[in-house]
Amino acid sequence: MLYNPFNVQLTAITEQDISKLIDKEVSEGWYIEYKREVPKLTSGKLDNIKISKSISSFANTKGGWIFWGITSDYKNIPISIDGVNLNDFRNFDDQISQIINSNISPTLIYHLKKIELANRNTVIVIQVEESPTPPYVTSQGVIYQRENNECKPIKDRYIIEKLNEKASLYYASIERFCNFDLPKTKGQAEWDQAYLELYLFSLLFLLMVFYLITSILPIFSSKLL
Protein backbone atom coordinates (compact mmCIF):
# COMPACT_ATOMS: atom_id res chain seq x y z
CA MET A 1 0.00 0.00 0.00
CA LEU A 2 1.54 3.31 -1.09
CA TYR A 3 -0.75 5.79 0.68
CA ASN A 4 0.26 6.94 4.14
CA PRO A 5 -1.50 9.89 5.86
CA PHE A 6 1.52 10.33 8.12
CA ASN A 7 5.18 11.14 7.59
CA VAL A 8 6.21 8.14 9.68
CA GLN A 9 5.67 4.40 9.67
CA LEU A 10 2.90 2.79 11.71
CA THR A 11 5.26 1.72 14.49
CA ALA A 12 6.30 5.34 15.11
CA ILE A 13 2.84 6.98 15.11
CA THR A 14 1.99 8.98 18.25
CA GLU A 15 -1.02 10.89 19.54
CA GLN A 16 0.43 14.02 17.97
CA ASP A 17 0.44 12.34 14.57
CA ILE A 18 -3.17 11.24 15.03
CA SER A 19 -4.22 14.81 15.89
CA LYS A 20 -2.85 15.98 12.54
CA LEU A 21 -5.66 14.07 10.83
CA ILE A 22 -7.98 16.78 12.16
CA ASP A 23 -5.58 19.64 11.47
CA LYS A 24 -5.11 18.54 7.86
CA GLU A 25 -8.77 17.54 7.44
CA VAL A 26 -7.87 14.09 6.16
CA SER A 27 -11.28 12.84 5.11
CA GLU A 28 -12.63 9.32 5.04
CA GLY A 29 -12.51 7.80 1.57
CA TRP A 30 -10.78 5.20 -0.56
CA TYR A 31 -7.88 4.75 1.89
CA ILE A 32 -9.28 5.91 5.23
CA GLU A 33 -12.07 4.70 7.51
CA TYR A 34 -13.05 6.33 10.82
CA LYS A 35 -15.19 4.73 13.51
CA ARG A 36 -16.11 6.37 16.81
CA GLU A 37 -16.31 2.97 18.48
CA VAL A 38 -14.90 -0.49 17.94
CA PRO A 39 -17.50 -2.44 15.88
CA LYS A 40 -19.43 -4.55 18.36
CA LEU A 41 -22.77 -6.23 18.88
CA THR A 42 -25.47 -5.18 21.34
CA SER A 43 -24.12 -7.91 23.62
CA GLY A 44 -20.82 -6.04 23.79
CA LYS A 45 -18.87 -8.65 21.84
CA LEU A 46 -16.79 -7.67 18.82
CA ASP A 47 -18.77 -7.68 15.57
CA ASN A 48 -17.03 -10.30 13.42
CA ILE A 49 -19.04 -9.46 10.30
CA LYS A 50 -18.42 -5.70 10.29
CA ILE A 51 -14.74 -6.08 11.13
CA SER A 52 -14.05 -8.71 8.46
CA LYS A 53 -16.12 -6.77 5.92
CA SER A 54 -14.12 -3.59 6.46
CA ILE A 55 -10.66 -5.17 6.50
CA SER A 56 -11.24 -7.46 3.51
CA SER A 57 -12.58 -4.56 1.42
CA PHE A 58 -9.29 -2.66 1.79
CA ALA A 59 -7.24 -5.79 1.03
CA ASN A 60 -9.24 -6.34 -2.17
CA THR A 61 -8.70 -2.76 -3.31
CA LYS A 62 -5.54 -0.73 -2.67
CA GLY A 63 -5.10 -1.21 1.06
CA GLY A 64 -5.88 1.46 3.63
CA TRP A 65 -6.07 2.66 7.21
CA ILE A 66 -8.83 1.95 9.74
CA PHE A 67 -9.14 4.12 12.86
CA TRP A 68 -11.32 3.14 15.81
CA GLY A 69 -11.84 5.92 18.34
CA ILE A 70 -12.09 8.84 15.91
CA THR A 71 -15.37 10.64 15.14
CA SER A 72 -16.03 12.18 11.71
CA ASP A 73 -18.69 14.67 10.62
CA TYR A 74 -21.22 14.53 7.79
CA LYS A 75 -18.41 15.46 5.36
CA ASN A 76 -16.42 12.44 6.58
CA ILE A 77 -13.78 14.74 8.08
CA PRO A 78 -12.45 13.83 11.55
CA ILE A 79 -13.61 16.20 14.25
CA SER A 80 -12.88 14.42 17.52
CA ILE A 81 -10.29 11.96 18.79
CA ASP A 82 -11.66 10.44 21.98
CA GLY A 83 -10.38 6.88 21.68
CA VAL A 84 -12.10 3.81 23.08
CA ASN A 85 -11.98 2.08 26.44
CA LEU A 86 -10.32 -1.29 25.90
CA ASN A 87 -11.10 -2.41 29.42
CA ASP A 88 -14.37 -3.68 27.96
CA PHE A 89 -12.47 -6.28 25.95
CA ARG A 90 -10.34 -9.17 27.13
CA ASN A 91 -7.21 -9.96 25.09
CA PHE A 92 -8.22 -7.42 22.47
CA ASP A 93 -5.31 -8.05 20.07
CA ASP A 94 -5.88 -11.80 20.16
CA GLN A 95 -9.59 -11.38 19.49
CA ILE A 96 -8.94 -9.19 16.45
CA SER A 97 -6.37 -11.66 15.12
CA GLN A 98 -8.77 -14.55 15.59
CA ILE A 99 -11.61 -12.67 13.87
CA ILE A 100 -9.46 -11.86 10.84
CA ASN A 101 -7.97 -15.34 10.54
CA SER A 102 -11.32 -17.09 11.05
CA ASN A 103 -13.52 -14.86 8.92
CA ILE A 104 -11.35 -13.86 5.94
CA SER A 105 -9.81 -16.25 3.44
CA PRO A 106 -7.04 -16.46 2.30
CA THR A 107 -4.75 -14.95 4.93
CA LEU A 108 -4.18 -11.24 4.33
CA ILE A 109 -1.57 -8.77 5.51
CA TYR A 110 -2.43 -6.24 8.21
CA HIS A 111 -0.72 -4.39 11.07
CA LEU A 112 -2.36 -3.19 14.28
CA LYS A 113 -1.20 -0.51 16.71
CA LYS A 114 -2.81 0.82 19.88
CA ILE A 115 -2.11 4.47 20.68
CA GLU A 116 -2.85 5.53 24.23
CA LEU A 117 -4.27 9.05 24.56
CA ALA A 118 -3.86 11.56 27.32
CA ASN A 119 -7.42 10.75 28.48
CA ARG A 120 -6.26 7.11 28.95
CA ASN A 121 -8.47 5.87 26.15
CA THR A 122 -6.94 4.22 23.10
CA VAL A 123 -7.06 4.81 19.35
CA ILE A 124 -6.83 1.58 17.38
CA VAL A 125 -5.02 1.86 14.06
CA ILE A 126 -5.18 -1.01 11.57
CA GLN A 127 -3.07 -0.72 8.46
CA VAL A 128 -4.29 -3.10 5.75
CA GLU A 129 -1.88 -3.89 2.95
CA GLU A 130 -2.91 -4.26 -0.66
CA SER A 131 -2.50 -8.00 -0.33
CA PRO A 132 -1.12 -10.07 -3.24
CA THR A 133 -3.50 -13.05 -3.34
CA PRO A 134 -7.07 -11.75 -3.77
CA PRO A 135 -9.97 -12.12 -3.77
CA TYR A 136 -10.37 -12.12 0.02
CA VAL A 137 -13.70 -13.67 0.92
CA THR A 138 -15.53 -13.26 4.22
CA SER A 139 -17.03 -16.19 6.11
CA GLN A 140 -20.42 -15.12 4.71
CA GLY A 141 -19.11 -15.86 1.21
CA VAL A 142 -19.03 -12.19 0.17
CA ILE A 143 -16.18 -10.38 -1.60
CA TYR A 144 -16.03 -6.69 -0.64
CA GLN A 145 -14.18 -3.78 -2.15
CA ARG A 146 -13.66 -0.18 -1.07
CA GLU A 147 -15.71 2.38 -3.02
CA ASN A 148 -15.07 5.94 -1.87
CA ASN A 149 -15.99 5.84 1.84
CA GLU A 150 -18.00 2.60 1.74
CA CYS A 151 -17.40 -1.15 1.74
CA LYS A 152 -19.49 -2.72 -0.99
CA PRO A 153 -19.88 -6.30 -2.21
CA ILE A 154 -18.38 -6.98 -5.63
CA LYS A 155 -21.08 -8.05 -8.06
CA ASP A 156 -19.20 -7.47 -11.31
CA ARG A 157 -17.66 -10.76 -12.42
CA TYR A 158 -15.02 -8.91 -14.44
CA ILE A 159 -13.62 -7.35 -11.24
CA ILE A 160 -13.49 -10.76 -9.55
CA GLU A 161 -11.69 -12.20 -12.57
CA LYS A 162 -9.12 -9.37 -12.39
CA LEU A 163 -8.53 -10.13 -8.71
CA ASN A 164 -7.98 -13.80 -9.54
CA GLU A 165 -5.62 -12.77 -12.31
CA LYS A 166 -3.62 -10.66 -9.85
CA ALA A 167 -3.16 -13.66 -7.56
CA SER A 168 -2.21 -15.92 -10.48
CA LEU A 169 0.47 -13.48 -11.62
CA TYR A 170 1.81 -13.33 -8.08
CA TYR A 171 2.11 -17.11 -7.80
CA ALA A 172 3.64 -17.26 -11.28
CA SER A 173 6.33 -14.80 -10.19
CA ILE A 174 7.19 -17.11 -7.28
CA GLU A 175 7.45 -20.08 -9.62
CA ARG A 176 9.72 -18.15 -12.01
CA PHE A 177 11.95 -17.21 -9.11
CA CYS A 178 12.16 -20.81 -7.93
CA ASN A 179 13.12 -22.00 -11.42
CA PHE A 180 15.63 -19.23 -12.01
CA ASP A 181 19.17 -20.58 -12.30
CA LEU A 182 21.26 -18.07 -10.37
CA PRO A 183 24.90 -18.03 -11.48
CA LYS A 184 27.73 -18.40 -9.03
CA THR A 185 29.19 -15.25 -7.60
CA LYS A 186 32.83 -14.50 -8.23
CA GLY A 187 33.60 -15.39 -4.63
CA GLN A 188 31.85 -18.73 -4.89
CA ALA A 189 33.58 -19.59 -8.16
CA GLU A 190 36.99 -18.99 -6.61
CA TRP A 191 36.35 -20.79 -3.33
CA ASP A 192 37.87 -24.18 -2.85
CA GLN A 193 35.02 -25.12 -0.52
CA ALA A 194 31.57 -26.56 -0.86
CA TYR A 195 28.69 -24.22 -0.10
CA LEU A 196 24.98 -24.28 0.62
CA GLU A 197 22.48 -22.01 -1.15
CA LEU A 198 19.19 -21.57 0.61
CA TYR A 199 16.45 -19.36 -0.83
CA LEU A 200 13.55 -18.36 1.40
CA PHE A 201 10.37 -16.73 0.17
CA SER A 202 7.36 -15.81 2.30
CA LEU A 203 3.88 -15.49 0.81
CA LEU A 204 3.06 -12.78 3.35
CA PHE A 205 5.35 -10.17 1.81
CA LEU A 206 5.07 -8.40 -1.50
CA LEU A 207 8.79 -8.18 -2.13
CA MET A 208 10.90 -11.20 -2.96
CA VAL A 209 13.61 -11.47 -0.37
CA PHE A 210 16.13 -14.26 -0.46
CA TYR A 211 19.13 -15.12 1.66
CA LEU A 212 22.30 -16.74 0.43
CA ILE A 213 23.85 -18.84 3.17
CA THR A 214 27.39 -20.07 2.60
CA SER A 215 29.07 -22.66 4.77
CA ILE A 216 31.48 -25.58 4.58
CA LEU A 217 29.06 -28.40 3.84
CA PRO A 218 28.64 -31.09 1.20
CA ILE A 219 27.36 -29.44 -1.96
CA PHE A 220 23.61 -29.10 -1.69
CA SER A 221 21.15 -26.62 -3.16
CA SER A 222 17.57 -26.23 -2.05
CA LYS A 223 14.84 -23.77 -2.92
CA LEU A 224 12.06 -23.43 -0.40
CA LEU A 225 8.76 -21.61 -0.52
GROMACS .gro file of C-alpha atoms in nm:
model
  225
    1MET     CA    1   0.000   0.000   0.000
    2LEU     CA    2   0.154   0.331  -0.109
    3TYR     CA    3  -0.075   0.579   0.068
    4ASN     CA    4   0.026   0.694   0.414
    5PRO     CA    5  -0.150   0.989   0.586
    6PHE     CA    6   0.152   1.033   0.812
    7ASN     CA    7   0.518   1.114   0.759
    8VAL     CA    8   0.621   0.814   0.968
    9GLN     CA    9   0.567   0.440   0.967
   10LEU     CA   10   0.290   0.279   1.171
   11THR     CA   11   0.526   0.172   1.449
   12ALA     CA   12   0.630   0.534   1.511
   13ILE     CA   13   0.284   0.698   1.511
   14THR     CA   14   0.199   0.898   1.825
   15GLU     CA   15  -0.102   1.089   1.954
   16GLN     CA   16   0.043   1.402   1.797
   17ASP     CA   17   0.044   1.234   1.457
   18ILE     CA   18  -0.317   1.124   1.503
   19SER     CA   19  -0.422   1.481   1.589
   20LYS     CA   20  -0.285   1.598   1.254
   21LEU     CA   21  -0.566   1.407   1.083
   22ILE     CA   22  -0.798   1.678   1.216
   23ASP     CA   23  -0.558   1.964   1.147
   24LYS     CA   24  -0.511   1.854   0.786
   25GLU     CA   25  -0.877   1.754   0.744
   26VAL     CA   26  -0.787   1.409   0.616
   27SER     CA   27  -1.128   1.284   0.511
   28GLU     CA   28  -1.263   0.932   0.504
   29GLY     CA   29  -1.251   0.780   0.157
   30TRP     CA   30  -1.078   0.520  -0.056
   31TYR     CA   31  -0.788   0.475   0.189
   32ILE     CA   32  -0.928   0.591   0.523
   33GLU     CA   33  -1.207   0.470   0.751
   34TYR     CA   34  -1.305   0.633   1.082
   35LYS     CA   35  -1.519   0.473   1.351
   36ARG     CA   36  -1.611   0.637   1.681
   37GLU     CA   37  -1.631   0.297   1.848
   38VAL     CA   38  -1.490  -0.049   1.794
   39PRO     CA   39  -1.750  -0.244   1.588
   40LYS     CA   40  -1.943  -0.455   1.836
   41LEU     CA   41  -2.277  -0.623   1.888
   42THR     CA   42  -2.547  -0.518   2.134
   43SER     CA   43  -2.412  -0.791   2.362
   44GLY     CA   44  -2.082  -0.604   2.379
   45LYS     CA   45  -1.887  -0.865   2.184
   46LEU     CA   46  -1.679  -0.767   1.882
   47ASP     CA   47  -1.877  -0.768   1.557
   48ASN     CA   48  -1.703  -1.030   1.342
   49ILE     CA   49  -1.904  -0.946   1.030
   50LYS     CA   50  -1.842  -0.570   1.029
   51ILE     CA   51  -1.474  -0.608   1.113
   52SER     CA   52  -1.405  -0.871   0.846
   53LYS     CA   53  -1.612  -0.677   0.592
   54SER     CA   54  -1.412  -0.359   0.646
   55ILE     CA   55  -1.066  -0.517   0.650
   56SER     CA   56  -1.124  -0.746   0.351
   57SER     CA   57  -1.258  -0.456   0.142
   58PHE     CA   58  -0.929  -0.266   0.179
   59ALA     CA   59  -0.724  -0.579   0.103
   60ASN     CA   60  -0.924  -0.634  -0.217
   61THR     CA   61  -0.870  -0.276  -0.331
   62LYS     CA   62  -0.554  -0.073  -0.267
   63GLY     CA   63  -0.510  -0.121   0.106
   64GLY     CA   64  -0.588   0.146   0.363
   65TRP     CA   65  -0.607   0.266   0.721
   66ILE     CA   66  -0.883   0.195   0.974
   67PHE     CA   67  -0.914   0.412   1.286
   68TRP     CA   68  -1.132   0.314   1.581
   69GLY     CA   69  -1.184   0.592   1.834
   70ILE     CA   70  -1.209   0.884   1.591
   71THR     CA   71  -1.537   1.064   1.514
   72SER     CA   72  -1.603   1.218   1.171
   73ASP     CA   73  -1.869   1.467   1.062
   74TYR     CA   74  -2.122   1.453   0.779
   75LYS     CA   75  -1.841   1.546   0.536
   76ASN     CA   76  -1.642   1.244   0.658
   77ILE     CA   77  -1.378   1.474   0.808
   78PRO     CA   78  -1.245   1.383   1.155
   79ILE     CA   79  -1.361   1.620   1.425
   80SER     CA   80  -1.288   1.442   1.752
   81ILE     CA   81  -1.029   1.196   1.879
   82ASP     CA   82  -1.166   1.044   2.198
   83GLY     CA   83  -1.038   0.688   2.168
   84VAL     CA   84  -1.210   0.381   2.308
   85ASN     CA   85  -1.198   0.208   2.644
   86LEU     CA   86  -1.032  -0.129   2.590
   87ASN     CA   87  -1.110  -0.241   2.942
   88ASP     CA   88  -1.437  -0.368   2.796
   89PHE     CA   89  -1.247  -0.628   2.595
   90ARG     CA   90  -1.034  -0.917   2.713
   91ASN     CA   91  -0.721  -0.996   2.509
   92PHE     CA   92  -0.822  -0.742   2.247
   93ASP     CA   93  -0.531  -0.805   2.007
   94ASP     CA   94  -0.588  -1.180   2.016
   95GLN     CA   95  -0.959  -1.138   1.949
   96ILE     CA   96  -0.894  -0.919   1.645
   97SER     CA   97  -0.637  -1.166   1.512
   98GLN     CA   98  -0.877  -1.455   1.559
   99ILE     CA   99  -1.161  -1.267   1.387
  100ILE     CA  100  -0.946  -1.186   1.084
  101ASN     CA  101  -0.797  -1.534   1.054
  102SER     CA  102  -1.132  -1.709   1.105
  103ASN     CA  103  -1.352  -1.486   0.892
  104ILE     CA  104  -1.135  -1.386   0.594
  105SER     CA  105  -0.981  -1.625   0.344
  106PRO     CA  106  -0.704  -1.646   0.230
  107THR     CA  107  -0.475  -1.495   0.493
  108LEU     CA  108  -0.418  -1.124   0.433
  109ILE     CA  109  -0.157  -0.877   0.551
  110TYR     CA  110  -0.243  -0.624   0.821
  111HIS     CA  111  -0.072  -0.439   1.107
  112LEU     CA  112  -0.236  -0.319   1.428
  113LYS     CA  113  -0.120  -0.051   1.671
  114LYS     CA  114  -0.281   0.082   1.988
  115ILE     CA  115  -0.211   0.447   2.068
  116GLU     CA  116  -0.285   0.553   2.423
  117LEU     CA  117  -0.427   0.905   2.456
  118ALA     CA  118  -0.386   1.156   2.732
  119ASN     CA  119  -0.742   1.075   2.848
  120ARG     CA  120  -0.626   0.711   2.895
  121ASN     CA  121  -0.847   0.587   2.615
  122THR     CA  122  -0.694   0.422   2.310
  123VAL     CA  123  -0.706   0.481   1.935
  124ILE     CA  124  -0.683   0.158   1.738
  125VAL     CA  125  -0.502   0.186   1.406
  126ILE     CA  126  -0.518  -0.101   1.157
  127GLN     CA  127  -0.307  -0.072   0.846
  128VAL     CA  128  -0.429  -0.310   0.575
  129GLU     CA  129  -0.188  -0.389   0.295
  130GLU     CA  130  -0.291  -0.426  -0.066
  131SER     CA  131  -0.250  -0.800  -0.033
  132PRO     CA  132  -0.112  -1.007  -0.324
  133THR     CA  133  -0.350  -1.305  -0.334
  134PRO     CA  134  -0.707  -1.175  -0.377
  135PRO     CA  135  -0.997  -1.212  -0.377
  136TYR     CA  136  -1.037  -1.212   0.002
  137VAL     CA  137  -1.370  -1.367   0.092
  138THR     CA  138  -1.553  -1.326   0.422
  139SER     CA  139  -1.703  -1.619   0.611
  140GLN     CA  140  -2.042  -1.512   0.471
  141GLY     CA  141  -1.911  -1.586   0.121
  142VAL     CA  142  -1.903  -1.219   0.017
  143ILE     CA  143  -1.618  -1.038  -0.160
  144TYR     CA  144  -1.603  -0.669  -0.064
  145GLN     CA  145  -1.418  -0.378  -0.215
  146ARG     CA  146  -1.366  -0.018  -0.107
  147GLU     CA  147  -1.571   0.238  -0.302
  148ASN     CA  148  -1.507   0.594  -0.187
  149ASN     CA  149  -1.599   0.584   0.184
  150GLU     CA  150  -1.800   0.260   0.174
  151CYS     CA  151  -1.740  -0.115   0.174
  152LYS     CA  152  -1.949  -0.272  -0.099
  153PRO     CA  153  -1.988  -0.630  -0.221
  154ILE     CA  154  -1.838  -0.698  -0.563
  155LYS     CA  155  -2.108  -0.805  -0.806
  156ASP     CA  156  -1.920  -0.747  -1.131
  157ARG     CA  157  -1.766  -1.076  -1.242
  158TYR     CA  158  -1.502  -0.891  -1.444
  159ILE     CA  159  -1.362  -0.735  -1.124
  160ILE     CA  160  -1.349  -1.076  -0.955
  161GLU     CA  161  -1.169  -1.220  -1.257
  162LYS     CA  162  -0.912  -0.937  -1.239
  163LEU     CA  163  -0.853  -1.013  -0.871
  164ASN     CA  164  -0.798  -1.380  -0.954
  165GLU     CA  165  -0.562  -1.277  -1.231
  166LYS     CA  166  -0.362  -1.066  -0.985
  167ALA     CA  167  -0.316  -1.366  -0.756
  168SER     CA  168  -0.221  -1.592  -1.048
  169LEU     CA  169   0.047  -1.348  -1.162
  170TYR     CA  170   0.181  -1.333  -0.808
  171TYR     CA  171   0.211  -1.711  -0.780
  172ALA     CA  172   0.364  -1.726  -1.128
  173SER     CA  173   0.633  -1.480  -1.019
  174ILE     CA  174   0.719  -1.711  -0.728
  175GLU     CA  175   0.745  -2.008  -0.962
  176ARG     CA  176   0.972  -1.815  -1.201
  177PHE     CA  177   1.195  -1.721  -0.911
  178CYS     CA  178   1.216  -2.081  -0.793
  179ASN     CA  179   1.312  -2.200  -1.142
  180PHE     CA  180   1.563  -1.923  -1.201
  181ASP     CA  181   1.917  -2.058  -1.230
  182LEU     CA  182   2.126  -1.807  -1.037
  183PRO     CA  183   2.490  -1.803  -1.148
  184LYS     CA  184   2.773  -1.840  -0.903
  185THR     CA  185   2.919  -1.525  -0.760
  186LYS     CA  186   3.283  -1.450  -0.823
  187GLY     CA  187   3.360  -1.539  -0.463
  188GLN     CA  188   3.185  -1.873  -0.489
  189ALA     CA  189   3.358  -1.959  -0.816
  190GLU     CA  190   3.699  -1.899  -0.661
  191TRP     CA  191   3.635  -2.079  -0.333
  192ASP     CA  192   3.787  -2.418  -0.285
  193GLN     CA  193   3.502  -2.512  -0.052
  194ALA     CA  194   3.157  -2.656  -0.086
  195TYR     CA  195   2.869  -2.422  -0.010
  196LEU     CA  196   2.498  -2.428   0.062
  197GLU     CA  197   2.248  -2.201  -0.115
  198LEU     CA  198   1.919  -2.157   0.061
  199TYR     CA  199   1.645  -1.936  -0.083
  200LEU     CA  200   1.355  -1.836   0.140
  201PHE     CA  201   1.037  -1.673   0.017
  202SER     CA  202   0.736  -1.581   0.230
  203LEU     CA  203   0.388  -1.549   0.081
  204LEU     CA  204   0.306  -1.278   0.335
  205PHE     CA  205   0.535  -1.017   0.181
  206LEU     CA  206   0.507  -0.840  -0.150
  207LEU     CA  207   0.879  -0.818  -0.213
  208MET     CA  208   1.090  -1.120  -0.296
  209VAL     CA  209   1.361  -1.147  -0.037
  210PHE     CA  210   1.613  -1.426  -0.046
  211TYR     CA  211   1.913  -1.512   0.166
  212LEU     CA  212   2.230  -1.674   0.043
  213ILE     CA  213   2.385  -1.884   0.317
  214THR     CA  214   2.739  -2.007   0.260
  215SER     CA  215   2.907  -2.266   0.477
  216ILE     CA  216   3.148  -2.558   0.458
  217LEU     CA  217   2.906  -2.840   0.384
  218PRO     CA  218   2.864  -3.109   0.120
  219ILE     CA  219   2.736  -2.944  -0.196
  220PHE     CA  220   2.361  -2.910  -0.169
  221SER     CA  221   2.115  -2.662  -0.316
  222SER     CA  222   1.757  -2.623  -0.205
  223LYS     CA  223   1.484  -2.377  -0.292
  224LEU     CA  224   1.206  -2.343  -0.040
  225LEU     CA  225   0.876  -2.161  -0.052
   0.00000   0.00000   0.00000
